[in-house]
Amino acid sequence: MRYSEMFLPTGREVPSDAEVISHQLMIRAGMIRKLTSGIYSYLPLGYRVIRKVEQIVREEMNKAGAQEVFLPMVQPAELWQESGRWEYYGKELLRFHDRHERQYCLGPTHEEVITDLVRNDIKTYRQLPRNLYQIQTKFRDEVRPRFGVMRCREFGMKDAYSFDADEAGAEASYEKMFAAYNNIFNRCGLKFRPVEADSGSIGGKYSHEFMVMAESGEDAMIVCDKCSYAANLEKAEAGRPKKVDSTEKDWLILESVHTPNVRTIEELSDFLQVGPQDIVKTLIFNADGKPCAILIRGDQEVNEIKVKNYLGANELTLADDEMIMQATGAPRGFAGAVKIKTRVIADYSVMNMINFVTGANKEDYHLKNVNIGRDCEVESFADLRVVGKNDKCPRCSGNIQFVRGIEVGHVFKLGTKYSKSLKASYLDKDGQEKIMIMGCYGIGIGRTVAACIEQNNDANGIVWPIPLAPYHVIITPVNVNEGDVLKAADKIYNDLQAMGIEVIFDDRDERAGVKFKDADLIGIPLRVIVGQKNLISGNVELKNRKSGETKLYPLEKIVSEIKKNIDEGLEQGIATTHAGGKTPCSRI
RNA sequence: CGGGGCGUAGCGCAGCUUGGUAGCGCGCCUGCUUUGGGAGCAGGAUGUCGCAGGUUCAAAUCCUGCCGCCCCGACCA
């Protein structure tokens, strides 16, 4: 394409409302424009990159045996009521009604629609397994959209859904997708890592997030430096300590202490001159409307997701003042397990504590020398805390690192959550009706593009890896007013085009500096510089955007050299992971 | 939802305290010169100052309400 004919508005100024580098560069490079909060238009350059990602995704999904469909974005409320999510999905689900007052929503995801499709048309085990996917616009009414297309409300997503006859089949489907995802992100040229993720109420190990490593990432995770264990911080396991039996001899006399206006662990620790590790925090949660006390050592933090999963709650929030008052008989800040009127669950960190300090369930009082078994009871102990810096790998006891990442993909075994509520069943060999086992698999397309920029940029702009580059080559004639320069550049352009190579011909009558800056900003991997000086000896320059390396090539060789460079760049990402293969090919 | 900030030309911003003709840089248009890392000179175009109301002889500026956008938080015994 001739630059002079392109819609490619680049900008020198950093947009004032863009915080992260990918957002800034996508705007400056003329890839996206914001229409309104969390809703973006893709311009030609940006959309080309989107299509590159989509194409890689398509190829790998097809290779893994999935079939592409295209489902509606507008979905009837009835279907969501049937699955139960009309009530539970919350405000992220954008709801509206038509002229007949019928209720609809914009699809934030498509489990309902796909399950409806499959239940109507798949009747027998002979038609299973099936894996259907689509690449489609989703709408989620995010509380706070930010970081450009990284966390936005309207976004492109590849979502796949597998339907299997039994557990073994579902596992195989999951493994296939897991492998396909490794291939996809490898081919995109990303440094990523699959990490164990929270799988909500389904439980089990069947949820992995694919995280692109980036400091600006919104997700925290831990990575073991010895074994392959990597997990989202939400999910990361804290090892279970060995139970050390204490005897009553060790227990000191329970003491009530007047602690006026001392509420936080910090204040309490100061006031009583004890360490936070000698205090037991008592948090009152509201689990589906019922209070529940969670005990944890004062220097640890509760992981709400673990609590939610442990309790099997649909909704979990910290209790409000009223509920705390009802449950403990005291205002916020003085809760304790002794004589509390709620369920009491404790984190493992509390298991071996003796003579600890805790709230007295009485305003301005705390208790010292509390002991479980004598002064209070604990229903059970569980892993409910956030993993901290001093923790070791739960698998191999190696050291763990805390890193940040951007979630670009998520594979998830759904089980029968939707097939049950929506009655997606089939007849097995014995004529028995059975519920299908489902899996779902998502990739954020736009987010993958943004994540790629987060990993690949420098002071001058984007540095595209070849597989995602909107164009592979840009030809920059230094001065288009010099006839022989323009002619030589034009010939290279035509030759490259004839070979099907994706090329921009910067034929603008601009000064060389302007064209170089733009070429760098939009990140085209290869640049051919055609200038008077080198042309005299029949040469042109080939500059590599990433390495900055420049080499001279004779005019007649430049095209084949470019072709070689591109082919190498494209091949590098082709991965070889297959379903059933062992360790994922992560390139952290 | 809570807190903070911002809304003035396509982009980045000044002006507002102390009311009185709408400003700067970049970009854009025309011409000439220039042409290997965001050129120089000369000339030019572009604004319901977010919206609505109020105060005033007079409002970008002061007051009220609304809208939009951005950031932080929504983590606690």
XYZ file of C-alpha atoms (C1' of nucleotides) in Angstrom:
665
model
C 0.000 0.000 0.000
C 1.151 3.500 -0.770
C 1.505 5.509 2.408
C 0.149 8.571 0.649
C -3.167 6.763 0.201
C -3.444 5.223 3.653
C -5.645 6.260 6.529
C -2.850 6.203 9.043
C -2.985 9.195 11.369
C 0.141 9.081 13.518
C 0.764 11.450 16.371
C 3.773 12.895 18.047
C 2.118 13.837 21.307
C 1.408 11.317 24.019
C -2.345 11.347 24.553
C -3.119 12.739 27.982
C -5.597 10.058 28.958
C -3.428 7.059 28.119
C -1.609 5.546 31.045
C 0.132 2.420 29.794
C 2.614 2.268 26.949
C 0.542 -0.007 24.713
C -2.418 2.354 24.931
C -0.239 5.373 24.157
C 1.439 3.689 21.232
C -1.758 2.275 19.770
C -3.178 5.786 19.638
C 0.012 7.418 18.417
C 0.524 4.759 15.757
C -2.958 5.322 14.410
C -4.233 1.862 15.380
C -7.189 2.773 17.557
C -9.388 5.693 18.502
C -11.668 5.899 21.493
C -15.334 6.411 20.814
C -16.387 6.526 24.459
C -15.223 5.030 27.732
C -14.040 1.483 27.114
C -15.190 1.427 23.499
C -12.691 1.715 20.662
C -12.587 1.892 16.899
C -9.835 0.031 15.108
C -8.244 1.930 12.260
C -6.770 0.092 9.268
C -3.359 -0.497 10.821
C -4.811 -1.729 14.099
C -7.347 -3.919 12.395
C -4.667 -5.601 10.313
C -2.936 -6.681 13.516
C -6.237 -7.898 14.928
C -6.720 -9.995 11.820
C -3.229 -11.425 12.151
C -4.025 -12.656 15.636
C -7.403 -13.948 14.514
C -5.817 -15.848 11.665
C -3.307 -17.559 13.911
C -6.113 -18.393 16.319
C -8.253 -19.802 13.495
C -5.498 -21.955 12.118
C -4.644 -23.444 15.483
C -8.259 -23.933 16.513
C -9.056 -25.655 13.241
C -5.949 -27.781 13.592
C -7.156 -28.805 17.041
C -10.424 -29.967 15.541
C -12.647 -27.074 16.531
C -15.174 -25.667 14.086
C -15.966 -22.023 13.613
C -19.461 -20.667 14.139
C -20.845 -17.188 14.570
C -23.346 -16.609 17.338
C -25.598 -13.633 18.043
C -24.434 -10.831 20.238
C -27.968 -9.915 21.271
C -29.319 -12.633 23.492
C -32.776 -13.173 24.982
C -33.224 -12.897 28.723
C -35.082 -16.218 28.866
C -31.937 -18.151 28.108
C -30.038 -16.391 30.858
C -32.897 -16.908 33.249
C -32.802 -20.582 32.409
C -29.112 -20.837 33.253
C -29.638 -18.760 36.340
C -27.177 -16.104 35.304
C -29.713 -13.380 34.578
C -29.819 -12.955 38.322
C -26.192 -13.652 39.154
C -24.211 -11.983 36.424
C -24.557 -8.548 37.932
C -24.070 -5.153 36.409
C -21.511 -6.217 33.844
C -24.368 -7.689 31.877
C -25.803 -4.919 29.761
C -29.551 -5.427 29.659
C -32.121 -3.725 27.515
C -35.466 -4.340 25.934
C -36.932 -4.107 22.493
C -40.066 -2.293 21.300
C -42.209 -5.120 22.625
C -40.656 -4.761 26.067
C -38.903 -8.098 25.653
C -35.716 -8.293 27.681
C -32.326 -8.886 26.105
C -28.672 -8.577 26.952
C -25.499 -8.035 25.012
C -23.479 -11.225 25.203
C -20.572 -10.941 27.619
C -19.881 -14.618 26.848
C -21.784 -17.316 25.003
C -22.260 -20.403 27.154
C -26.019 -20.010 27.068
C -26.308 -19.540 23.333
C -23.929 -22.324 22.402
C -25.491 -24.739 24.848
C -28.904 -23.923 23.468
C -27.627 -24.587 19.965
C -26.054 -27.872 20.881
C -28.908 -29.205 23.001
C -31.273 -28.794 20.093
C -29.102 -30.473 17.525
C -26.919 -32.990 19.298
C -28.855 -35.986 20.464
C -26.519 -38.954 20.568
C -23.083 -39.951 21.729
C -22.304 -40.544 18.059
C -22.296 -36.763 17.573
C -19.800 -36.207 20.387
C -17.315 -34.786 21.048
C -17.720 -31.415 19.384
C -15.791 -28.225 19.838
C -17.290 -25.041 18.449
C -15.657 -21.647 18.466
C -16.251 -18.161 17.244
C -14.433 -14.864 17.045
C -16.856 -12.243 18.085
C -17.461 -8.972 19.829
C -18.309 -9.235 23.487
C -19.737 -6.573 25.737
C -19.048 -6.417 29.428
C -20.043 -3.287 31.260
C -16.814 -3.020 33.254
C -16.885 -0.972 36.446
C -13.801 0.865 35.409
C -12.507 0.406 31.894
C -8.848 1.353 31.597
C -5.579 0.842 29.793
C -7.082 1.257 26.352
C -8.115 -2.016 24.760
C -6.587 -3.958 27.636
C -9.601 -3.618 29.868
C -12.441 -2.284 27.831
C -16.135 -2.864 27.592
C -16.519 -3.879 23.986
C -13.849 -6.271 22.801
C -13.114 -9.045 20.382
C -12.835 -12.496 21.808
C -12.321 -15.981 20.527
C -14.474 -18.273 22.563
C -14.622 -22.015 22.144
C -16.875 -24.536 23.835
C -16.317 -28.259 23.967
C -18.999 -30.865 24.509
C -18.033 -34.331 25.557
C -19.812 -37.505 26.517
C -17.726 -38.219 29.574
C -15.016 -36.952 31.904
C -12.195 -38.601 30.016
C -13.347 -36.986 26.811
C -13.663 -33.605 28.490
C -10.136 -33.905 29.778
C -8.872 -34.751 26.328
C -10.684 -31.724 24.914
C -9.133 -29.564 27.589
C -5.659 -30.878 26.825
C -6.147 -30.186 23.136
C -7.113 -26.605 23.815
C -4.273 -26.202 26.274
C -1.853 -27.296 23.574
C -3.523 -25.137 20.943
C -3.202 -22.099 23.209
C 0.480 -22.736 23.690
C 0.849 -22.871 19.931
C -1.150 -19.710 19.413
C 0.800 -17.563 21.844
C 4.095 -18.976 20.685
C 3.218 -18.140 17.129
C 2.288 -14.620 18.192
C 5.846 -14.241 19.407
C 4.843 -13.618 23.009
C 6.619 -14.413 26.233
C 3.899 -16.079 28.227
C 3.181 -18.713 30.769
C 0.139 -20.840 31.534
C -0.697 -20.538 35.200
C -3.100 -22.376 37.421
C -6.100 -20.207 37.998
C -9.128 -20.054 40.168
C -11.811 -22.280 38.766
C -14.567 -20.977 40.965
C -17.069 -23.405 42.350
C -16.109 -26.106 39.844
C -12.915 -26.777 41.712
C -10.095 -29.019 40.624
C -7.064 -28.197 38.598
C -8.985 -27.547 35.445
C -8.421 -23.916 34.856
C -5.376 -22.269 33.390
C -4.822 -18.680 32.487
C -2.371 -17.783 29.786
C -0.427 -14.837 31.049
C 1.760 -12.592 28.988
C 4.577 -11.362 31.160
C 4.423 -7.609 31.620
C 5.131 -5.262 34.488
C 2.021 -3.292 33.652
C -0.113 -6.415 33.908
C -3.136 -6.288 36.142
C -2.697 -9.809 37.436
C -0.220 -10.932 40.024
C 1.075 -14.461 39.961
C 3.714 -16.603 41.507
C 6.222 -18.643 39.600
C 8.431 -21.316 41.115
C 12.071 -21.007 40.212
C 12.617 -24.761 40.466
C 9.613 -26.604 39.119
C 6.955 -25.707 36.556
C 4.466 -24.503 39.147
C 2.950 -21.143 38.293
C -0.313 -19.845 39.647
C -2.460 -16.798 39.765
C -2.118 -15.140 43.131
C -5.852 -15.668 43.609
C -5.315 -19.361 43.367
C -1.760 -19.857 44.576
C -1.710 -22.458 47.271
C -0.171 -21.923 50.642
C 1.262 -25.123 51.983
C -0.513 -26.833 54.853
C 1.602 -26.788 58.010
C 2.018 -29.864 60.186
C -0.233 -29.932 63.187
C 1.736 -29.474 66.380
C -0.239 -30.590 69.394
C -0.083 -28.211 72.275
C -1.046 -29.331 75.713
C -3.138 -27.547 78.228
C -0.019 -27.036 80.277
C 1.176 -24.538 77.703
C -2.020 -22.548 77.859
C -1.959 -19.390 79.894
C -4.923 -17.897 81.674
C -7.406 -16.086 79.453
C -7.259 -12.368 80.045
C -9.513 -9.523 78.983
C -7.687 -6.291 78.166
C -9.137 -2.819 77.920
C -8.066 -1.524 74.523
C -9.871 1.770 73.993
C -10.294 2.639 70.353
C -7.733 0.061 69.235
C -9.085 -1.567 66.113
C -6.487 -2.462 63.560
C -3.825 -5.124 63.831
C -1.207 -2.406 63.720
C -2.759 -0.419 66.547
C -3.273 -3.549 68.594
C 0.255 -4.717 68.003
C 1.573 -1.341 69.216
C -0.781 -1.130 72.143
C -0.081 -4.598 73.541
C 3.535 -4.758 72.430
C 3.047 -8.063 70.635
C 3.864 -8.958 67.052
C 1.098 -9.262 64.463
C 1.955 -12.955 64.243
C 0.655 -13.351 67.814
C -2.711 -11.885 66.946
C -5.588 -13.659 65.276
C -7.610 -11.497 62.930
C -11.279 -12.273 62.840
C -13.017 -11.212 59.668
C -16.746 -11.372 59.395
C -17.890 -12.177 55.881
C -21.332 -12.004 54.429
C -21.723 -15.263 52.525
C -25.008 -15.211 50.627
C -26.568 -13.197 53.419
C -25.202 -15.260 56.316
C -22.322 -14.160 58.510
C -19.249 -16.327 58.768
C -16.112 -15.664 60.804
C -12.746 -16.303 59.217
C -9.704 -16.476 61.469
C -6.254 -15.742 60.194
C -2.898 -14.864 61.695
C -2.451 -11.118 62.065
C 0.417 -10.841 59.622
C -1.431 -12.708 56.869
C -4.090 -11.671 54.414
C -7.289 -13.434 53.601
C -7.823 -14.514 50.021
C -11.497 -13.864 49.472
C -11.659 -16.131 46.479
C -10.409 -19.052 48.505
C -12.976 -18.254 51.167
C -15.730 -18.004 48.615
C -14.794 -21.321 47.070
C -14.394 -23.001 50.425
C -17.823 -21.875 51.581
C -19.350 -22.590 48.200
C -20.904 -19.128 48.334
C -22.392 -17.396 45.348
C -21.658 -14.004 46.733
C -19.131 -13.075 49.344
C -18.454 -9.643 50.750
C -17.089 -8.310 53.975
C -19.938 -7.920 56.410
C -21.306 -4.446 56.984
C -21.358 -2.782 60.398
C -24.840 -3.993 61.110
C -24.027 -7.630 60.450
C -20.832 -7.368 62.496
C -22.811 -5.919 65.372
C -25.341 -8.737 65.157
C -22.742 -11.455 64.889
C -20.313 -10.216 67.528
C -22.287 -7.828 69.662
C -19.556 -5.259 69.129
C -18.734 -2.652 66.540
C -16.174 -3.230 63.804
C -12.688 -3.789 65.162
C -13.349 -6.038 68.123
C -14.430 -9.322 66.601
C -13.055 -12.582 67.962
C -13.862 -16.276 67.869
C -14.657 -16.573 71.540
C -18.401 -16.984 72.036
C -19.164 -15.733 68.567
C -22.546 -16.588 67.116
C -21.400 -17.607 63.635
C -19.633 -20.408 61.846
C -15.898 -20.167 62.480
C -13.416 -21.254 59.828
C -9.710 -20.723 60.296
C -6.795 -20.454 57.973
C -3.976 -22.977 58.444
C -1.858 -20.125 59.793
C -3.922 -20.233 62.983
C -3.715 -24.001 63.409
C -0.650 -24.063 65.643
C -1.127 -20.779 67.452
C -1.455 -20.752 71.203
C -2.051 -17.969 73.699
C -2.971 -15.558 70.980
C -4.638 -12.176 71.051
C -8.011 -11.583 69.492
C -11.018 -9.319 69.716
C -13.363 -9.779 72.683
C -16.643 -9.168 70.847
C -17.021 -6.215 73.163
C -16.307 -2.612 72.324
C -12.808 -1.493 73.398
C -11.763 -4.939 74.638
C -9.460 -7.643 73.334
C -8.568 -11.048 74.796
C -5.101 -12.370 75.539
C -4.009 -15.997 75.823
C -6.832 -17.363 73.762
C -6.552 -21.042 72.881
C -8.580 -23.039 70.447
C -10.234 -25.986 72.130
C -10.505 -24.238 75.469
C -11.833 -20.752 74.689
C -13.286 -21.179 71.247
C -14.019 -23.764 68.612
C -13.069 -23.834 64.969
C -15.281 -25.711 62.549
C -12.372 -26.466 60.246
C -8.980 -25.317 59.030
C -8.322 -24.525 55.405
C -6.041 -22.703 53.032
C -7.648 -19.283 52.976
C -4.778 -16.858 52.785
C -2.899 -14.911 50.184
C 0.514 -16.346 49.485
C 3.280 -14.028 50.659
C 6.938 -13.392 49.979
C 8.107 -15.808 52.640
C 6.140 -18.718 51.266
C 7.744 -21.585 49.391
C 6.481 -23.380 46.318
C 3.628 -25.653 47.401
C 4.821 -28.370 45.007
C 8.558 -28.557 45.451
C 9.429 -26.107 48.241
C 11.520 -24.082 45.806
C 11.579 -20.314 46.029
C 8.745 -18.438 44.462
C 8.901 -15.213 42.511
C 6.129 -12.695 42.250
C 5.585 -11.521 38.704
C 2.902 -9.645 36.865
C 1.115 -10.508 33.704
C -1.723 -9.829 31.351
C -4.323 -12.533 31.023
C -4.752 -13.150 27.310
C -6.343 -16.567 27.434
C -8.223 -18.807 29.785
C -9.027 -22.480 29.430
C -11.640 -23.803 31.740
C -13.384 -27.059 32.368
C -17.009 -26.232 32.992
C -18.269 -29.697 33.831
C -22.046 -29.780 33.700
C -22.687 -26.304 35.042
C -24.513 -25.142 31.918
C -25.397 -28.433 30.305
C -27.308 -29.304 33.459
C -29.232 -26.074 33.888
C -29.930 -25.857 30.173
C -30.519 -29.586 29.815
C -27.974 -30.412 27.151
C -28.203 -34.167 27.173
C -27.583 -37.027 24.782
C -28.353 -40.706 24.589
C -25.443 -43.023 25.248
C -24.881 -46.517 23.830
C -27.296 -48.023 26.302
C -30.013 -45.583 25.421
C -29.461 -43.764 28.715
C -29.904 -40.015 28.820
C -26.748 -38.286 30.001
C -25.587 -34.746 30.539
C -22.800 -33.442 28.329
C -19.531 -32.339 29.886
C -18.453 -28.896 28.780
C -15.304 -26.851 28.608
C -14.841 -23.244 27.586
C -11.794 -21.548 26.192
C -11.322 -17.825 25.619
C -8.743 -15.577 24.047
C -8.896 -11.795 24.174
C -7.933 -10.737 20.679
C -7.444 -7.019 21.242
C -5.808 -7.688 24.564
C -3.337 -10.008 22.902
C -2.386 -7.187 20.559
C -1.965 -4.745 23.449
C 0.010 -7.320 25.435
C 2.286 -7.816 22.473
C 3.017 -4.089 22.368
C 3.671 -4.057 26.110
C 6.393 -6.614 25.469
C 7.702 -5.195 22.234
C 8.426 -1.487 22.213
C 11.264 0.964 22.599
C 11.712 4.709 22.881
C 10.794 5.138 19.213
C 7.615 3.120 19.222
C 6.267 -0.344 18.584
C 8.575 -3.177 17.579
C 6.310 -5.804 15.997
C 7.325 -9.414 15.949
C 6.951 -10.565 12.343
C 3.875 -12.762 12.919
C 1.729 -9.881 14.174
C 3.212 -7.027 12.177
C 0.545 -5.180 10.208
C 3.016 -5.025 7.314
C 6.352 -6.746 7.097
C 8.255 -4.157 5.115
C 8.242 -0.418 4.639
C 10.088 1.133 1.740
C 11.434 4.568 2.506
C 12.766 6.558 -0.406
C 14.818 9.311 1.174
C 13.615 11.898 -1.291
C 10.765 11.257 -3.693
C 11.746 14.249 -5.788
C 14.840 12.489 -6.996
C 13.667 10.549 -10.055
C 16.037 7.601 -9.846
C 15.412 7.148 -6.118
C 11.668 7.082 -6.615
C 12.045 4.765 -9.580
C 14.189 2.268 -7.697
C 11.869 2.352 -4.680
C 8.873 1.884 -6.920
C 10.446 -1.148 -8.539
C 11.160 -2.786 -5.190
C 7.586 -2.037 -4.173
C 6.177 -3.667 -7.270
C 8.450 -6.687 -6.945
C 7.510 -7.223 -3.320
C 3.840 -6.838 -4.082
C 4.107 -9.325 -6.916
C 5.472 -11.816 -4.404
C 2.555 -11.204 -2.087
C 4.695 -9.548 0.562
C 2.897 -7.126 2.848
C 4.563 -3.826 2.165
C 4.066 -0.106 2.700
C 5.605 2.214 0.161
C 6.223 5.527 1.909
C 5.879 7.656 -1.193
C 5.055 10.817 0.725
C 6.891 13.982 -0.129
C 8.168 14.319 3.419
C 11.638 14.758 4.763
C 13.468 11.527 5.530
C 13.362 12.172 9.267
C 9.586 12.320 9.316
C 9.306 9.061 7.436
C 11.850 7.317 9.638
C 10.030 8.427 12.768
C 6.708 7.176 11.463
C 8.180 3.862 10.334
C 9.678 3.357 13.791
C 6.488 4.388 15.554
C 4.281 1.939 13.696
C 6.937 -0.690 14.202
C 7.339 -2.284 10.777
C 10.001 -5.006 11.210
C 11.967 -4.379 8.015
C 12.779 -1.088 6.390
C 14.271 -0.602 2.970
C 15.940 2.766 2.665
C 16.454 3.937 -0.882
C 18.860 6.873 -1.062
C 20.925 8.635 -3.658
C 24.276 7.816 -2.059
C 23.904 4.050 -2.021
C 22.003 3.951 -5.254
C 25.055 5.193 -7.149
C 26.760 1.887 -6.360
C 23.511 -0.001 -6.995
C 22.725 -0.644 -3.349
C 19.877 -0.114 -0.948
C 19.836 -0.416 2.814
C 17.882 -2.956 4.840
C 17.291 -1.962 8.439
C 15.959 -4.238 11.130
C 13.544 -2.421 13.439
C 14.271 -4.624 16.389
C 18.059 -4.897 16.300
C 18.644 -1.589 14.589
C 21.098 -3.440 12.365
C 21.620 -2.040 8.889
C 23.045 -3.826 5.858
C 23.588 -2.883 2.244
C 22.218 -5.094 -0.513
C 22.412 -4.772 -4.272
C 19.098 -3.801 -5.812
C 18.656 -7.150 -7.505
C 19.117 -9.062 -4.249
C 17.014 -7.013 -1.879
C 13.718 -8.719 -2.604
C 14.976 -12.233 -1.979
C 16.740 -11.071 1.165
C 13.502 -9.598 2.478
C 11.616 -12.762 1.687
C 14.195 -14.781 3.581
C 13.927 -12.513 6.629
C 10.159 -12.724 6.735
C 10.046 -16.477 6.327
C 12.506 -16.919 9.145
C 10.487 -14.611 11.363
C 7.268 -16.465 10.667
C 8.773 -19.884 11.202
C 10.287 -18.994 14.546
C 6.916 -18.954 16.199
C 5.623 -22.223 14.795
C 5.418 -24.402 17.834
C 5.292 -28.111 18.132
C 3.183 -28.666 21.193
C 0.469 -31.273 20.748
C -2.306 -32.532 22.924
C -0.911 -34.961 25.423
C 2.499 -33.368 25.094
C 4.285 -32.747 28.334
C 5.435 -29.412 29.595
C 3.943 -26.473 27.805
C 6.379 -24.566 25.735
C 6.561 -21.403 27.737
C 9.223 -18.918 26.926
C 9.510 -16.926 30.097
C -20.262 2.966 44.575
C -16.464 6.339 47.535
C -12.370 9.897 46.844
C -9.466 13.101 43.590
C -8.515 15.563 38.933
C -9.784 17.375 34.221
C -13.141 19.311 30.160
C -10.593 25.910 25.842
C -8.844 24.463 17.631
C -7.347 17.681 15.152
C -3.359 16.726 19.392
C -0.679 18.769 23.775
C -1.598 22.907 26.776
C -1.903 28.423 28.733
C -5.674 32.003 30.071
C -9.758 31.563 35.135
C -7.052 33.826 41.295
C -8.555 39.834 40.192
C -15.148 39.251 34.730
C -13.969 43.452 29.526
C -11.729 41.797 21.622
C -9.887 33.700 22.320
C -4.081 32.481 22.977
C 0.697 29.249 22.464
C 3.297 24.805 20.413
C 2.520 20.783 17.112
C -0.585 19.474 13.123
C -3.527 21.457 8.752
C -3.817 24.849 3.884
C -0.910 28.178 0.109
C 3.828 29.809 -1.815
C 9.146 29.801 -1.997
C 13.578 27.510 -0.249
C 15.081 22.799 1.716
C 15.552 17.127 1.555
C 19.476 10.526 5.424
C 16.311 11.093 11.902
C 9.932 14.982 13.357
C 13.206 21.711 8.175
C 13.238 27.376 7.360
C 10.738 31.784 5.910
C 6.199 34.254 4.550
C 1.033 34.095 4.456
C -3.635 31.557 5.947
C -7.837 28.534 7.961
C -9.925 26.272 12.230
C -13.376 27.440 18.581
C -21.450 26.733 20.275
C -14.312 27.755 25.843
C -18.506 20.122 27.838
C -24.148 21.313 28.453
C -28.090 24.067 30.916
C -29.458 27.799 34.068
C -28.124 32.018 37.290
C -25.405 36.721 38.847
C -23.723 41.019 35.849
C -23.872 46.521 31.478
C -20.489 42.382 30.335
C -18.936 35.336 31.897
C -13.902 30.721 29.298
C -13.339 33.402 34.075
C -18.039 33.979 39.577
C -22.478 30.682 41.433
C -25.849 26.237 40.851
C -27.192 21.818 38.497
C -26.180 18.185 34.923
C -23.065 15.419 31.457
C -18.478 13.388 29.811
C -13.422 11.731 30.501
C -9.136 10.148 33.487
C -6.764 8.437 38.029
C -6.965 6.053 42.948
C -9.851 3.025 46.069
C -13.685 -0.331 46.795
C -8.163 -4.445 51.958
C -10.342 -5.689 56.783
C -10.995 -6.271 62.752
